[in-house]
Coordinates of C-alpha atoms and ligand atoms in Angstrom, one line a residue:
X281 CA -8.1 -6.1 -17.9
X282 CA -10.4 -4.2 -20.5
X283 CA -9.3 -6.1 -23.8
X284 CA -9.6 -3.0 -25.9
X285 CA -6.7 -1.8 -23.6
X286 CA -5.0 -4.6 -23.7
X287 CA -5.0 -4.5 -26.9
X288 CA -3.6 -1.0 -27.6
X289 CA -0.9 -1.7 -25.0
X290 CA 0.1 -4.7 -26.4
X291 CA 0.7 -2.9 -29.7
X292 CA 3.4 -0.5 -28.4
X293 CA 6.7 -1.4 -28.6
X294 CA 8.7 -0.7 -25.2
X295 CA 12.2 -1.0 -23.7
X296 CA 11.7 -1.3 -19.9
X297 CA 15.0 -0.6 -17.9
X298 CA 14.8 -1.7 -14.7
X299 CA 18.0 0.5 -12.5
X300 CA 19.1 -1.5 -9.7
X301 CA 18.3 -4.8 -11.4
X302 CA 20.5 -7.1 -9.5
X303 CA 18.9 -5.5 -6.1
X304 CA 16.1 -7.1 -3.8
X305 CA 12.7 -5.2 -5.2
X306 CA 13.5 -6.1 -8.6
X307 CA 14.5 -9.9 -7.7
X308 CA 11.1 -10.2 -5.7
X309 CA 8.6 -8.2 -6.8
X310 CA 9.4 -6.1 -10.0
X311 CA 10.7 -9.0 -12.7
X312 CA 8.3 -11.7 -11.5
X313 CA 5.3 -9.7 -11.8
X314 CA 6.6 -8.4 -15.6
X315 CA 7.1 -12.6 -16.0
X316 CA 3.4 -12.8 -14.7
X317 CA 2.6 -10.6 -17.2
X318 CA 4.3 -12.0 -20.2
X319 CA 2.5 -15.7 -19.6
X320 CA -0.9 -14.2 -19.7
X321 CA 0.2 -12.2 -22.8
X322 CA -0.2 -8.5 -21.9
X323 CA 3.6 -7.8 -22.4
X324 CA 3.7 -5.7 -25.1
X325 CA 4.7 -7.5 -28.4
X326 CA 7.9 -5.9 -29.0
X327 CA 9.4 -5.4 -25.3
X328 CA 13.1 -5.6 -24.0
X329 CA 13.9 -5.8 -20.4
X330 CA 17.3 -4.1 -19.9
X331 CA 18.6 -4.6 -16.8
X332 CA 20.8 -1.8 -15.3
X333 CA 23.3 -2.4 -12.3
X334 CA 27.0 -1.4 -11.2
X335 CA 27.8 -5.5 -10.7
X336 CA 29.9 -7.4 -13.5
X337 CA 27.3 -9.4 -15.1
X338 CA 26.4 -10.1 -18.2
X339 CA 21.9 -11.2 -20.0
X340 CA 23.4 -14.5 -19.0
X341 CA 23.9 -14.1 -15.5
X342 CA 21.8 -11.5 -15.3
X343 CA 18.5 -14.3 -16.4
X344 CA 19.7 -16.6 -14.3
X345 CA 19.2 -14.1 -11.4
X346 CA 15.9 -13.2 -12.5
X347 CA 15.0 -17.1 -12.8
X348 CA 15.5 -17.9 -9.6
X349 CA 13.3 -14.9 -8.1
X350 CA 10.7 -15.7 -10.1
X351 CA 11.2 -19.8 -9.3
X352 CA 10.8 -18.5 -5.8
X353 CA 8.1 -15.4 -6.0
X354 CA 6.3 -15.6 -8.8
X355 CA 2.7 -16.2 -8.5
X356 CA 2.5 -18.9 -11.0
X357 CA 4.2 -22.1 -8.3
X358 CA 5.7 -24.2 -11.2
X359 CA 7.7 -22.3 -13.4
X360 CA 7.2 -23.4 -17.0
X361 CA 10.6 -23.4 -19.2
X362 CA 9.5 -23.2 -22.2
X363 CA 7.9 -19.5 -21.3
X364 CA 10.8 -18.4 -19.2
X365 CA 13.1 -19.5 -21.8
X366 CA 11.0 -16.8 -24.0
X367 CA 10.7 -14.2 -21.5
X368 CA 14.5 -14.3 -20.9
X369 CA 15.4 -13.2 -24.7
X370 CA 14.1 -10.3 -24.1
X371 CA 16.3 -9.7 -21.1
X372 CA 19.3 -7.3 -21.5
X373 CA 22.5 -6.3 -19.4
X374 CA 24.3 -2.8 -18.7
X375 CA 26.8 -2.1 -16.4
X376 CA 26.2 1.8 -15.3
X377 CA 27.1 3.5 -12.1
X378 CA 24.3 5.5 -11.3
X379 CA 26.3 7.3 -9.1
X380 CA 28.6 8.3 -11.7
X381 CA 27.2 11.3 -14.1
X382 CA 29.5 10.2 -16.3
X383 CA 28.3 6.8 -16.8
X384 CA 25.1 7.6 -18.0
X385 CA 25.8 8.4 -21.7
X386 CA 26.8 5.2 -22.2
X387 CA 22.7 3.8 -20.7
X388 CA 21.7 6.4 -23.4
X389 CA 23.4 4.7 -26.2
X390 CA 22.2 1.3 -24.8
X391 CA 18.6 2.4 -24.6
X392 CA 19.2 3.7 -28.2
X393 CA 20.3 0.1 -29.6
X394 CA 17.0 -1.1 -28.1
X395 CA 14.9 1.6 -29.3
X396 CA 16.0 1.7 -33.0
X397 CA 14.8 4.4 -35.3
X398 CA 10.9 3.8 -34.1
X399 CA 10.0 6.9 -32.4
X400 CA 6.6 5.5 -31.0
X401 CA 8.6 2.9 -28.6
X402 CA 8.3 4.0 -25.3
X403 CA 10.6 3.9 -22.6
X404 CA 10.0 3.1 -19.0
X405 CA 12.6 3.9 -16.6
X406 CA 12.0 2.1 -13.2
X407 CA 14.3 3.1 -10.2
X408 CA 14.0 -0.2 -8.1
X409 CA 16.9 1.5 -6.4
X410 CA 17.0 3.5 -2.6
X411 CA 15.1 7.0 -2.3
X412 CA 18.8 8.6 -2.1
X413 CA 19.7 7.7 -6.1
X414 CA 16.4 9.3 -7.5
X415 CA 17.4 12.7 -7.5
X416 CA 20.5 11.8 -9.4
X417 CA 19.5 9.4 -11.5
X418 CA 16.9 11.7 -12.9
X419 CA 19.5 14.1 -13.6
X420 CA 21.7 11.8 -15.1
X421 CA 18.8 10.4 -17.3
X422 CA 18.0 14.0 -18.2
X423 CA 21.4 15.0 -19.0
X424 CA 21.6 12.3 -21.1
X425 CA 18.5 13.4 -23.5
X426 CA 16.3 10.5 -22.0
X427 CA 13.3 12.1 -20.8
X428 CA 13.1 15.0 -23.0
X429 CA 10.3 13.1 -25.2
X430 CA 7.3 13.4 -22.8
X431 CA 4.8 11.5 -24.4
X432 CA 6.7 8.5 -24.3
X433 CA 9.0 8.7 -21.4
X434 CA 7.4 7.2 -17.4
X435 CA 9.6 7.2 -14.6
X436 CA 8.5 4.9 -12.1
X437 CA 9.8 5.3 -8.4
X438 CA 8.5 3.2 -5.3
X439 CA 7.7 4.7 -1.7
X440 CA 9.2 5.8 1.2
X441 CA 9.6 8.9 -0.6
X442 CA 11.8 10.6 2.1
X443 CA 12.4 10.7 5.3
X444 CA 10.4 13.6 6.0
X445 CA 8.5 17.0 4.2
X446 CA 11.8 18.4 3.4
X447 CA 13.5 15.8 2.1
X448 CA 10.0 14.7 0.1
X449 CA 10.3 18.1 -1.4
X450 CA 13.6 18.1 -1.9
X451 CA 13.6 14.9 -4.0
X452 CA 10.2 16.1 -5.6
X453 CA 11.9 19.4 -6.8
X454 CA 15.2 17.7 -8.6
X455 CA 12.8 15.0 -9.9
X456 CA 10.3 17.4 -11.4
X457 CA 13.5 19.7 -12.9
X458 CA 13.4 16.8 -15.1
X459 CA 10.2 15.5 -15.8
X460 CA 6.4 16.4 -15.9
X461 CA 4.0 15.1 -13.2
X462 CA 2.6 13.2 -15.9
X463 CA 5.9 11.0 -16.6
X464 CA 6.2 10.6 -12.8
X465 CA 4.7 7.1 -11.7
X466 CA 5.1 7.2 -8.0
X467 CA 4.2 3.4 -6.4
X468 CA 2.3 2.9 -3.3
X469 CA 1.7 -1.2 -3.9
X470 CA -1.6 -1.3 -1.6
X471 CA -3.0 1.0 -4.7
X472 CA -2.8 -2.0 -7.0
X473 CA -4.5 -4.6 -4.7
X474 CA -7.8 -6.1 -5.9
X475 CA -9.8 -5.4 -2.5
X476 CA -8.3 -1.4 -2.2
X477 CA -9.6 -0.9 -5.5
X478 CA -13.0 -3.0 -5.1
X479 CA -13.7 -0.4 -2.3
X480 CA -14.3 2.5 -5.4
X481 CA -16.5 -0.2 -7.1
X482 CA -18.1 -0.9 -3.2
X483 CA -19.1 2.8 -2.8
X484 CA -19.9 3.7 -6.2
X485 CA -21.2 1.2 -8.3
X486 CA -24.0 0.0 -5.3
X487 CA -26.6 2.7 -4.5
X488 CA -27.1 1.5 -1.2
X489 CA -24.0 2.7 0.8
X490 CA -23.5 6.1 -0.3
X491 CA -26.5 7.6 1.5
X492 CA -25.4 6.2 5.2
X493 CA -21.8 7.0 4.7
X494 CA -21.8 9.6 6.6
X495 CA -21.5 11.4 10.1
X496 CA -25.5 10.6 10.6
X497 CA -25.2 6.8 10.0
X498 CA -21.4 6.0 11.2
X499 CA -19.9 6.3 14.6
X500 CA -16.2 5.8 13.6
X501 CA -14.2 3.9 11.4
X502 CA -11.1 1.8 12.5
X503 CA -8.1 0.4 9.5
X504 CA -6.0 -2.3 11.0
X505 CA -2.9 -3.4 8.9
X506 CA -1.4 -6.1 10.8
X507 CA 1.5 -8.3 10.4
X508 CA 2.7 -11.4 12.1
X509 CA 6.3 -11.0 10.5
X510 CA 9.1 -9.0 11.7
X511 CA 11.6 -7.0 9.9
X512 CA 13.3 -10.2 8.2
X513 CA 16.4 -9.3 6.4
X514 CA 15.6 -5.3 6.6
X515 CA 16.6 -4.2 9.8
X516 CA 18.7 -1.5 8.0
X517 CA 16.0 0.2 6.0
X518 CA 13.8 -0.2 8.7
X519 CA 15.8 1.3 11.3
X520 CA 15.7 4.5 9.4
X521 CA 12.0 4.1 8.4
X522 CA 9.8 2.9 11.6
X523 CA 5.8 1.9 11.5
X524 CA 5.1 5.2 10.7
X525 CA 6.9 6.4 7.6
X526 CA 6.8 2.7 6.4
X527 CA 3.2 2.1 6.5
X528 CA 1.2 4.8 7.7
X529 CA 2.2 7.5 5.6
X530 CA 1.6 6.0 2.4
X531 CA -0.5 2.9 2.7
X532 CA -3.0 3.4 5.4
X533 CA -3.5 7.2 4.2
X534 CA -4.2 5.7 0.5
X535 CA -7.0 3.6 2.8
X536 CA -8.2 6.2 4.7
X537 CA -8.8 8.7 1.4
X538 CA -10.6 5.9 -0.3
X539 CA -13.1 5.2 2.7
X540 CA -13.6 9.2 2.9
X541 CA -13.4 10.6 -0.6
X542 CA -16.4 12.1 -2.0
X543 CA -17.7 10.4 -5.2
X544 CA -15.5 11.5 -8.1
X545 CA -17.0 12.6 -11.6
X546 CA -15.5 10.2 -13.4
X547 CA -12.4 7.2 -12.7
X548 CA -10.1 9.4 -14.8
X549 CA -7.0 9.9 -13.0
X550 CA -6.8 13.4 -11.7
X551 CA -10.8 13.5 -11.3
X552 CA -10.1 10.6 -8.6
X553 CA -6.9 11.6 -7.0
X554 CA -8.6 15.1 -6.6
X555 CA -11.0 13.6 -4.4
X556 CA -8.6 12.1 -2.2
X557 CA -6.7 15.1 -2.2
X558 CA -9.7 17.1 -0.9
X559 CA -9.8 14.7 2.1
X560 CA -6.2 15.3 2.9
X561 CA -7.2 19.2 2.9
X562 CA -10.0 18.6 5.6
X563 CA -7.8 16.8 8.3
X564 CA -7.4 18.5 11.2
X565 CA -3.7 19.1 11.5
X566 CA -2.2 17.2 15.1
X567 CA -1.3 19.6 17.3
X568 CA 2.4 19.7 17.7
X569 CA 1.8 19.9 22.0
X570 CA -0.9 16.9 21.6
X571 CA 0.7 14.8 19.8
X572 CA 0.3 11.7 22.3
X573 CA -3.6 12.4 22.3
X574 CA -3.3 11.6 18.4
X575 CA -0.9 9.2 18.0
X576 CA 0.6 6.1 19.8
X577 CA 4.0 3.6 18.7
X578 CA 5.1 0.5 20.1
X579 CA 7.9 -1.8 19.8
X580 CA 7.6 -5.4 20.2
X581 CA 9.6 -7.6 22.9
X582 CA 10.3 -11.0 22.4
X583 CA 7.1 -13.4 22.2
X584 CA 5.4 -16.2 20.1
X585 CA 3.9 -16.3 16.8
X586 CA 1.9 -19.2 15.5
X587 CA 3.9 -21.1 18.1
X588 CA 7.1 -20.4 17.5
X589 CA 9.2 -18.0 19.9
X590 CA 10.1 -15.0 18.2
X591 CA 13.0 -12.7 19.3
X592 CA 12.4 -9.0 19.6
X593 CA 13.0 -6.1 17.2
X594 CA 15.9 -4.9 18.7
X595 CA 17.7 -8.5 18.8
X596 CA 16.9 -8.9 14.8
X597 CA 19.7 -8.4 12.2
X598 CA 20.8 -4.9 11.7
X599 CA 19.2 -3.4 14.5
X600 CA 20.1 -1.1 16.9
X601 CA 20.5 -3.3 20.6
X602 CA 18.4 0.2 22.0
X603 CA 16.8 1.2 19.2
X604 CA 13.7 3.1 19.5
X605 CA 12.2 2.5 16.3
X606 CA 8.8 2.5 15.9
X607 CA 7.4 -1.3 15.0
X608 CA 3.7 -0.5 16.2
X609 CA 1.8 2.8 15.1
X610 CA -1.6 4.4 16.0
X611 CA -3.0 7.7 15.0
X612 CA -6.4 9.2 15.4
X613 CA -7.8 11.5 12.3
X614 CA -10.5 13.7 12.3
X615 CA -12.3 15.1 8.4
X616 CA -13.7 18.6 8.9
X617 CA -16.5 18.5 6.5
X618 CA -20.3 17.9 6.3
X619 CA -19.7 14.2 5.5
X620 CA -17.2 13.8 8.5
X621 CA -17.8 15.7 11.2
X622 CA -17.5 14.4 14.6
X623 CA -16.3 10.5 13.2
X624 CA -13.1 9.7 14.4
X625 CA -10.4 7.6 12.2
X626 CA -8.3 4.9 14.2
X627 CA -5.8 3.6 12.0
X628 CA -3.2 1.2 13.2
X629 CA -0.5 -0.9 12.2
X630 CA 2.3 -3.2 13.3
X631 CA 4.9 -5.9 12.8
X632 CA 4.6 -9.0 15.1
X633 CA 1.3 -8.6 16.1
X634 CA -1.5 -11.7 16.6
X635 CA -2.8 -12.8 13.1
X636 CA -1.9 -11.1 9.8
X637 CA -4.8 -8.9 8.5
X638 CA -5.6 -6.1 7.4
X639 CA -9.1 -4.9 7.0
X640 CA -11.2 -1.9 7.4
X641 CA -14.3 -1.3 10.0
X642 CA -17.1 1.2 9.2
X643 CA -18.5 0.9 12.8
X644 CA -23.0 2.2 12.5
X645 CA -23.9 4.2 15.1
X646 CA -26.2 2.0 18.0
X647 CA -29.7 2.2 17.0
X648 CA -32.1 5.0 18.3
X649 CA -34.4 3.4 20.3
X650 CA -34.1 -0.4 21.4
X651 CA -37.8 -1.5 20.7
X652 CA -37.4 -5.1 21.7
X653 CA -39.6 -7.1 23.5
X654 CA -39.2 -7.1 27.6
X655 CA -37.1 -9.6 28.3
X656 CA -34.7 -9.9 25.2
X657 CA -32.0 -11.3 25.8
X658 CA -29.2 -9.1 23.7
X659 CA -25.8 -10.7 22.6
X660 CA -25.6 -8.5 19.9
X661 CA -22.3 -6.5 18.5
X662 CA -22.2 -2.8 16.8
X663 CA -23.1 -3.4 13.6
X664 CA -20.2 -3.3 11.5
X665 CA -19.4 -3.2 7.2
X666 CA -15.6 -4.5 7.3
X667 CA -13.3 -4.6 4.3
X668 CA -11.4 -7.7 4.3
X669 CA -8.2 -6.6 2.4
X670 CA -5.9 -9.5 3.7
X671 CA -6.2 -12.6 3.9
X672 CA -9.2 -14.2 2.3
X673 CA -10.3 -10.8 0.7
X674 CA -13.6 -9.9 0.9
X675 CA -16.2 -8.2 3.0
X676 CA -18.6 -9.0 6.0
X677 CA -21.5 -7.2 7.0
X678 CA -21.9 -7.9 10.7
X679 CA -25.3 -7.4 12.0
X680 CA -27.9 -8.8 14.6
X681 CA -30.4 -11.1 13.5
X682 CA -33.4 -12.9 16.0
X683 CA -32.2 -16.8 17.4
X684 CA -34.3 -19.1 16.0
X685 CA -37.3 -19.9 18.5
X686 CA -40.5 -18.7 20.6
X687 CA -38.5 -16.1 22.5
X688 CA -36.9 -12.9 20.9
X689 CA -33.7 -13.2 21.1
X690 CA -31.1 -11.2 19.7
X691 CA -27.2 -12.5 18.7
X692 CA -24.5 -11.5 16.2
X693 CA -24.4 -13.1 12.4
X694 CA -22.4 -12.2 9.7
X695 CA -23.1 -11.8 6.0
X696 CA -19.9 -12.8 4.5
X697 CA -18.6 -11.9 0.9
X698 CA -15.2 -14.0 -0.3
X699 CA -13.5 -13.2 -3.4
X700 CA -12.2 -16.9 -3.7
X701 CA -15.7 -18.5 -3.3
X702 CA -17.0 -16.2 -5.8
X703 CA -14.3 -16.2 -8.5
X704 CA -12.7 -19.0 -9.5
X705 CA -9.9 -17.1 -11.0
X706 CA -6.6 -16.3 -8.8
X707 CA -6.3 -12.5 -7.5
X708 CA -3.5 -10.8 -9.6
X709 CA -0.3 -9.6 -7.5
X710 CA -0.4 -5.6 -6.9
X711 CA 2.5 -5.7 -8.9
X712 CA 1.4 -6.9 -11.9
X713 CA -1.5 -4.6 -11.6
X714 CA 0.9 -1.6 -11.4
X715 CA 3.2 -2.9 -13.7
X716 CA 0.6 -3.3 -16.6
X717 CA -0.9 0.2 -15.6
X718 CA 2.4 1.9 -16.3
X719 CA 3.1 0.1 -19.8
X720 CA -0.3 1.2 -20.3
X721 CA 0.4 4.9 -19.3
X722 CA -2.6 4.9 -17.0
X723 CA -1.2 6.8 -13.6
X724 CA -4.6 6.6 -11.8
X725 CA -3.3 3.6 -9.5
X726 CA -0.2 5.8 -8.7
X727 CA 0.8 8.8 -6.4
X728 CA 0.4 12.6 -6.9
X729 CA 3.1 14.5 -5.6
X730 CA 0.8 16.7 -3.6
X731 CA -1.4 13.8 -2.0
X732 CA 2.4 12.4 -0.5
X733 CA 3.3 16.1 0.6
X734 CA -0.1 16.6 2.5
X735 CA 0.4 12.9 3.7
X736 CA 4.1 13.9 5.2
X737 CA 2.9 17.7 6.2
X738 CA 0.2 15.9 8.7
X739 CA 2.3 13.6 10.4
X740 CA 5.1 15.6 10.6
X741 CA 3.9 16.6 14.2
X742 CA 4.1 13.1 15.0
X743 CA 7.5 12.6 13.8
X744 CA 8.8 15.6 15.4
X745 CA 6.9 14.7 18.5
X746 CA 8.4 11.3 18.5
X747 CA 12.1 12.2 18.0
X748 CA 11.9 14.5 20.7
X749 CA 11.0 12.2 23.4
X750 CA 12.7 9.3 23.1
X751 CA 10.5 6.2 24.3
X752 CA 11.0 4.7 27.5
X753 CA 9.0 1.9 27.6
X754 CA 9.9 -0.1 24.5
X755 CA 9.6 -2.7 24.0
X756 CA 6.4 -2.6 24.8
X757 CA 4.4 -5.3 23.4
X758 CA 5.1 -8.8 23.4
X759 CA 5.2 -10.4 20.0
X760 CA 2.0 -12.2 19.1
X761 CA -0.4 -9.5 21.1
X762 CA -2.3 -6.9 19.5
X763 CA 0.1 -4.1 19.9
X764 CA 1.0 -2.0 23.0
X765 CA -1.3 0.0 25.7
X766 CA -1.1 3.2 24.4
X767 CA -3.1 1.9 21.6
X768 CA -6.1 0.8 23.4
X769 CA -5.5 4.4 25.4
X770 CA -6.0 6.2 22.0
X771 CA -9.1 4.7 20.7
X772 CA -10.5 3.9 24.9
X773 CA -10.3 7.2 26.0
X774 CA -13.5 8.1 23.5
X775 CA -15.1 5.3 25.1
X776 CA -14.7 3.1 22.1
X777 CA -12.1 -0.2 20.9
X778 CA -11.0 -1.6 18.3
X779 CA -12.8 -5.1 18.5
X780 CA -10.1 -8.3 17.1
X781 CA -10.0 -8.2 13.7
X782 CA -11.8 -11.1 12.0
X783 CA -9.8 -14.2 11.6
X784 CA -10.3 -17.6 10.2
X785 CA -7.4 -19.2 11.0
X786 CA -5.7 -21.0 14.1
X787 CA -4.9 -19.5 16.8
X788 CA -1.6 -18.0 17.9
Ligands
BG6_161 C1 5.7 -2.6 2.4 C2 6.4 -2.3 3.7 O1 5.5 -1.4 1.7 O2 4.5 -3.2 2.7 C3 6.7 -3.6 4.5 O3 7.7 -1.7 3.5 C4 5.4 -4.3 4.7 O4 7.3 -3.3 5.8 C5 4.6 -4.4 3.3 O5 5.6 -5.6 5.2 C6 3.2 -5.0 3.5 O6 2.7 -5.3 2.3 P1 1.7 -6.5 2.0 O7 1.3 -6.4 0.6 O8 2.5 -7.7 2.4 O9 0.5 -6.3 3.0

């Protein structure tokens, strides 16, 4: 954090109500990354943390919940008393139904008794609550008088935003009868991790990339986001969501833009989320009768991860017994522009699958001409720049290199980049990243409305396509594999695959 900014923000006093307090995303990931926050000190100085939520509870209760998410999720492993027991008077209760318009002058007049007379205290409303409550509960916050003062108002809503276009655009539409973009902080958390934003610093703070990233220098690229768990206690959201709206549509387009984007003018917020917007504008659209040359989905059968038998998706909690969600999903982008043309984007994701990374693969085209001396013997590998993003962040740059001795020999090496050998300090959660960006009033980690709307209005093909014909063959992939035939179809059929992403750790 820049400590000029850290500074300013620490300077302005701020009531942060959290709606849907008592609920999972503020237990796990919203409160302990504001506690992270408060131990290093870049909580404002004057901040209360009012918690908003239909259950009978009162700050008592209400920290004691809190305590025990961050006991168990907080990135600091022992919790220090002394600093929760500060943190904790800051912590507030009110009871609102959110459902009822009615109940909402009542939050006003709590909000009030926090604010005081001090017009410069800003208010942060975060709706840790399920897509379906945003539209009202920005009309009941408006009604209310809440976000009328513009410059000191943030709303701060989380992703899957809708099911769909429509419903996106629906729940854009009432949000934005209430607010301006500007107050609208829409989360995607991959934006706040350390490695998704070293990939601006990557490509435009070292000369040397920019020049061969493009159609003459790359083949393709591949983004694997893969997970080992399964849908744990979230069957029902997920049932509704699938691979594709879960992960694809937000996090793995927020990838893709970063790797394509042309260099933006400046890291201001619109001057960067243009950029990306510009590569959302150059995808060729999927042809709604093609959709199966574009796009692949799996779900996993029973199997084994890390040596331990796993049951399959549709015999987890709160799942359909023949449910044909998606838990595995592949698509194939094309760019049409002078940087892209002609260099195909495999992206790909799944739950279950063999090791749990996620990393990014600039393949180089082969060389021209292969000069070496008669009789070289050639282990080599396309040479590849990948983007460690999870775990042990970082980047390798895979190339060929001469085995030592009298003959010319040619085998694979790695140059190897590791954020934890090279800073000693511990990577800051996404969360807290975000978190501090929004008391900072800084939305250039965040969402635009029309990046998510080009995001939907592309894979709606898919999703059409995929409701349509209902899958036959799932499952289709064992747990612990690397995800289901149709994928290797996707990226084999151009004559190319997606090579194991790299991975330190034991086997499955
Ligand atoms: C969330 C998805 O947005 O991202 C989850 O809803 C997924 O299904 C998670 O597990 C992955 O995030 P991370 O930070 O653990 O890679």
């Amino acid at each position: 954090m820049d400590n000029a900014f850290q500074q300013a923000a620490s300077e302005r006093p701020t009531v942060f109500v959290l709606l849907g307090v008592a609920g999972d995303l503020a237990h796990r990931l919203v409160v302990p990354a504001l506690f992270e926050l408060h131990r290093q000190g870049a909580l404002p100085k004057r901040f209360a943390l009012l918690g908003v939520d239909r259950d009978e509870l009162d700050a008592v209760a209400l920290a004691q919940h809190l305590h025990d998410g961050c006991r168990r999720f907080a990135r600091t492993v022992a919790l220090d008393d002394a600093q929760w027991r500060q943190f904790a008077e800051h912590v507030r209760y009110a009871r609102v139904d959110l459902s009822q318009p009615s109940a909402y002058p009542a939050l006003a007049d709590a909000v009030a008794g926090l604010r005081g007379d001090d017009d410069t205290t800003q208010c942060i409303y975060y709706l840790a609550t399920p897509p379906s409550v945003f539209a009202a509960a920005a009309a009941g916050l408006g009604a209310a008088g809440l976000l009328h003062d513009r410059a000191h108002t943030r709303v701060v809503i989380e992703k899957p935003i809708g099911n769909d276009l429509d419903s996106f655009r629906t729940i854009d539409r009432a949000l934005k009868a209430e607010l301006d973009e500007s107050q609208l902080y829409r989360i995607d958390h991959f934006l706040g991790k350390e490695t998704v934003q070293n990939m601006l610093a990557l490509r435009f703070a070292n000369p040397i990339f920019e020049p061969i990233w493009d159609r003459r220098y790359i083949d393709h690229v591949t983004i694997t986001v893969a997970e080992t768990l399964g849908v744990e206690h979230r069957g029902g959201y997920y049932e509704h969501a699938g691979a594709l709206r879960d992960m694809v549509q937000n996090h793995l387009m927020q990838l893709f833009c970063l790797v394509a984007m042309e260099p933006p003018a400046s890291f201001a917020a619109d001057r960067l989320r243009d950029r990306k917007m510009d590569v959302m504008r150059a995808v060729r659209p999927i042809p709604d009768d093609a959709v199966s040359q574009y796009a692949a989905r799996g779900q996993y059968g029973a199997g084994w991860i890390e040596g331990t038998r796993v049951a399959a998706y549709r015999d987890e909690d709160g799942v359909d017994a023949d449910s044909v969600t998606e838990t595995f999903a592949a698509v194939k982008l094309h760019i049409d522009n002078w940087r892209w043309q002609g260099v195909p984007f495999y992206l790909r994701t799944g739950k279950r699958l063999a090791h749990p990374v996620s990393e990014i693969s600039i393949r180089f085209r082969p060389v021209p001409h292969q000069a070496y001396p008669y009789g070289t013997t050639a282990d080599h590998q396309p040479v590849r720049l990948v983007l460690r993003l999870k775990p042990d962040e970082g980047m390798d740059l895979k190339l060929n290199v001469k085995v030592p001795g009298a003959h010319f020999d040619l085998t694979p090496a790695d140059m190897r980049f590791s954020y934890k050998d090279a800073f000693r300090t511990p990577v800051p959660a996404a969360y807290e990243t975000l978190l501090y960006e929004v008391l900072a009033g800084d939305p250039t980690l965040f969402m635009r409305a029309d990046q998510i709307d080009a995001a939907w209005e592309l894979l709606q093909p898919v999703l059409a396509s995929w409701l349509r014909h209902r899958p036959v063959d799932f499952p289709n992939y064992a747990a612990g594999s690397w995800g289901p035939e149709a994928a290797e179809g996707l990226i084999s059929r151009d004559g190319r695959s997606w090579l194991t992403p790299t991975w330190n750790g034991p086997d499955p």
